[in-house]
PDB file of C-alpha atoms in Angstrom:
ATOM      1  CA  UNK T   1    -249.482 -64.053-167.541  1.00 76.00           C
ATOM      2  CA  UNK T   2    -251.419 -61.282-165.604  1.00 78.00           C
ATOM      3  CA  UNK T   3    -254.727 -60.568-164.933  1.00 75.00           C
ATOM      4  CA  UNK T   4    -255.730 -57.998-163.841  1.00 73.00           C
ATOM      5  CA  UNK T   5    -259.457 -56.911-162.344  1.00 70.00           C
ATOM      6  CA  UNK T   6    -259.374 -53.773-160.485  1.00 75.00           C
ATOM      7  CA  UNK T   7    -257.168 -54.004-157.595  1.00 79.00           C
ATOM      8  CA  UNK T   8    -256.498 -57.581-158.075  1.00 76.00           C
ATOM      9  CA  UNK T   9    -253.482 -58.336-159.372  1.00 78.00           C
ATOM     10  CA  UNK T  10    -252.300 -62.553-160.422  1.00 80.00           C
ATOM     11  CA  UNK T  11    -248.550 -62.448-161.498  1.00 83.00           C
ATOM     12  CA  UNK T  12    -248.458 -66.302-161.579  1.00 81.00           C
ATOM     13  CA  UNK T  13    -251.385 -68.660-161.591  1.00 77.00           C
ATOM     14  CA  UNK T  14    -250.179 -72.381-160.191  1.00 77.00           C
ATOM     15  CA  UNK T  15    -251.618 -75.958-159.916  1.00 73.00           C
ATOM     16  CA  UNK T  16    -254.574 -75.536-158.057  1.00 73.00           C
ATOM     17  CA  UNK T  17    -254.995 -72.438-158.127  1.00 78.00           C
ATOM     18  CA  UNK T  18    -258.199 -70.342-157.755  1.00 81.00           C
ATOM     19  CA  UNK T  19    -259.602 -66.987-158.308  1.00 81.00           C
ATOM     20  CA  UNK T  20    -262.776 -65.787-156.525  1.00 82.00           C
ATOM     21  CA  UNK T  21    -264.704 -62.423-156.379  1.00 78.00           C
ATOM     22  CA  UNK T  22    -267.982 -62.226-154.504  1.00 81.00           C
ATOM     23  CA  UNK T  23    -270.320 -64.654-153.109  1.00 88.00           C
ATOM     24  CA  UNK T  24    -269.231 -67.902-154.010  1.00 87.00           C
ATOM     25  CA  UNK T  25    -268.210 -71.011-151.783  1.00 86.00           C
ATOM     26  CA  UNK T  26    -266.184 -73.701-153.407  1.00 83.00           C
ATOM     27  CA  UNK T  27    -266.565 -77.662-151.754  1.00 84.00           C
ATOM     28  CA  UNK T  28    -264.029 -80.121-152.321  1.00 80.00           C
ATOM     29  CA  UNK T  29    -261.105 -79.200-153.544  1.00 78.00           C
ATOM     30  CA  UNK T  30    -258.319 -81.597-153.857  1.00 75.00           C
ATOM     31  CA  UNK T  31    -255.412 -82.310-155.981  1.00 74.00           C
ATOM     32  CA  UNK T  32    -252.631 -84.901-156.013  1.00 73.00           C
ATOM     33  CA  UNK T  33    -249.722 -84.453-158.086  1.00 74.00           C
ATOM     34  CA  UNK T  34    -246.338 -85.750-158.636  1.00 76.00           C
ATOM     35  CA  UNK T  35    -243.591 -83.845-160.967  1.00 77.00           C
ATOM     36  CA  UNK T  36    -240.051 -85.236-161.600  1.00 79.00           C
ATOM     37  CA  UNK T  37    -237.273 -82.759-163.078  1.00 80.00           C
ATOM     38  CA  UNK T  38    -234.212 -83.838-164.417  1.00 82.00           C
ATOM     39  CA  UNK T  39    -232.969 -80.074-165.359  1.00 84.00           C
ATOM     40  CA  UNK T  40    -234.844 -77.573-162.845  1.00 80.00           C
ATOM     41  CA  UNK T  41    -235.609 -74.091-163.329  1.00 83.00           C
ATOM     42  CA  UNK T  42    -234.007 -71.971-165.929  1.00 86.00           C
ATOM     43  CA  UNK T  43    -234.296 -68.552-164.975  1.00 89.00           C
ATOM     44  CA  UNK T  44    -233.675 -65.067-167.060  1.00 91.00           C
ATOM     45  CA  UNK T  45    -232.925 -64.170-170.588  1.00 93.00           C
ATOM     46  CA  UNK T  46    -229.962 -65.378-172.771  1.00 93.00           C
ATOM     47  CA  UNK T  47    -229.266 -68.486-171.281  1.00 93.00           C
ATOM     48  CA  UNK T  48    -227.568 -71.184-173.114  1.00 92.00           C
ATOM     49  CA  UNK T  49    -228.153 -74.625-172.327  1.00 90.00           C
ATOM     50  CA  UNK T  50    -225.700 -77.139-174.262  1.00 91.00           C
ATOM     51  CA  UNK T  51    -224.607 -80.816-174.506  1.00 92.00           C
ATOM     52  CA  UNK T  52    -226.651 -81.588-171.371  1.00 88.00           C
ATOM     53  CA  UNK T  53    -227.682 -85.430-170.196  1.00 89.00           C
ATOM     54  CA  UNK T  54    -230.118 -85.004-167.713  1.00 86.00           C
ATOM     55  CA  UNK T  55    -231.570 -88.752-166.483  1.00 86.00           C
ATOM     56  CA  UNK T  56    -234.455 -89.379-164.135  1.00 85.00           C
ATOM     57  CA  UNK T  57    -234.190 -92.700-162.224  1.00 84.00           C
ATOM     58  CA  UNK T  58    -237.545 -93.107-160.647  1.00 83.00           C
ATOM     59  CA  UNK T  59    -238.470 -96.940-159.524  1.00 82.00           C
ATOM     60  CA  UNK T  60    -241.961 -96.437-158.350  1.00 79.00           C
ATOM     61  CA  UNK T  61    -244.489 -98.438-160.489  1.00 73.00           C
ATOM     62  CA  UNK T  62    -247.195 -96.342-158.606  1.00 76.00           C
ATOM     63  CA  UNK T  63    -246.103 -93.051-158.024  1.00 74.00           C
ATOM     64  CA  UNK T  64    -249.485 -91.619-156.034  1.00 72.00           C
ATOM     65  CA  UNK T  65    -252.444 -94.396-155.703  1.00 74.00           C
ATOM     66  CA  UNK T  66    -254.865 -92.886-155.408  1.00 71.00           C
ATOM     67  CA  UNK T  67    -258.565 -94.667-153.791  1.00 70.00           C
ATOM     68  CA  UNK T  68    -261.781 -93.408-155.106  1.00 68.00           C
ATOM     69  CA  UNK T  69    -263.622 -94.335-151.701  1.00 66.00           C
ATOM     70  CA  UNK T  70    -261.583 -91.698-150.459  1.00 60.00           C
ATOM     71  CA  UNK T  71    -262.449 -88.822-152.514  1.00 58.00           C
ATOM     72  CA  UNK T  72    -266.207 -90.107-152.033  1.00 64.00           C
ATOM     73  CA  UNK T  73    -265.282 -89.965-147.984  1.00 65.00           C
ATOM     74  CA  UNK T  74    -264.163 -86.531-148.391  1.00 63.00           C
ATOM     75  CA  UNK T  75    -267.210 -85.510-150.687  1.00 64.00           C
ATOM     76  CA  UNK T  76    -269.812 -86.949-148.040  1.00 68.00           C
ATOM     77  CA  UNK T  77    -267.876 -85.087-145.405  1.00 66.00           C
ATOM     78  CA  UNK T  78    -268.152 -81.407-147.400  1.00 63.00           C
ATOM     79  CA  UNK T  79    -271.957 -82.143-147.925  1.00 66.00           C
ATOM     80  CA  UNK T  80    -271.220 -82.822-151.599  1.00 64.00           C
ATOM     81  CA  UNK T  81    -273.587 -85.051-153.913  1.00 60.00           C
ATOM     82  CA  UNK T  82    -275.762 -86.519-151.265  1.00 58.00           C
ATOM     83  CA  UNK T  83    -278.748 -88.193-152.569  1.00 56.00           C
ATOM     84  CA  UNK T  84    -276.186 -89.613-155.882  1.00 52.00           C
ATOM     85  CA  UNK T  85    -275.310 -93.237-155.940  1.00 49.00           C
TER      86      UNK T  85
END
């Protein structure tokens, strides 16, 4: 994907990823993720992938707990929905 606006040029737009152009201000960004991969990248044209077992042995019942006084902690700290219950 590209986008291009003037002399702004995105050749690859990832998770949490933002684009801004003038005046703005943005409050409170966060992200939590978690990605398991068996295979990996396949990279470049013509590739053949065949007979392949790929096996992901991941235990963890909770992978990324995640508390929601927290993200209110972090809003309160950026000045974000004050006056909201």
């Amino acid at each position: 994907m590209e986008i291009r606006f003037d002399s702004i040029n995105v050749y690859m737009i990832e998770k949490s990823s933002g684009i801004f152009v003038g005046p703005n201000i943005q409050y409170g960004w966060r992200t939590q993720q978690k990605e398991n991969v068996g295979l990996g990248k396949v990279i470049g044209e013509g590739n053949i992938l065949t007979q392949n077992i790929n096996v992901i042995h991941d235990e963890d019942m909770v992978d990324m707990p995640i508390k929601k006084e927290a993200a209110k902690e972090s809003k309160k700290a950026n000045g974000i929905g004050q006056g909201e219950s």
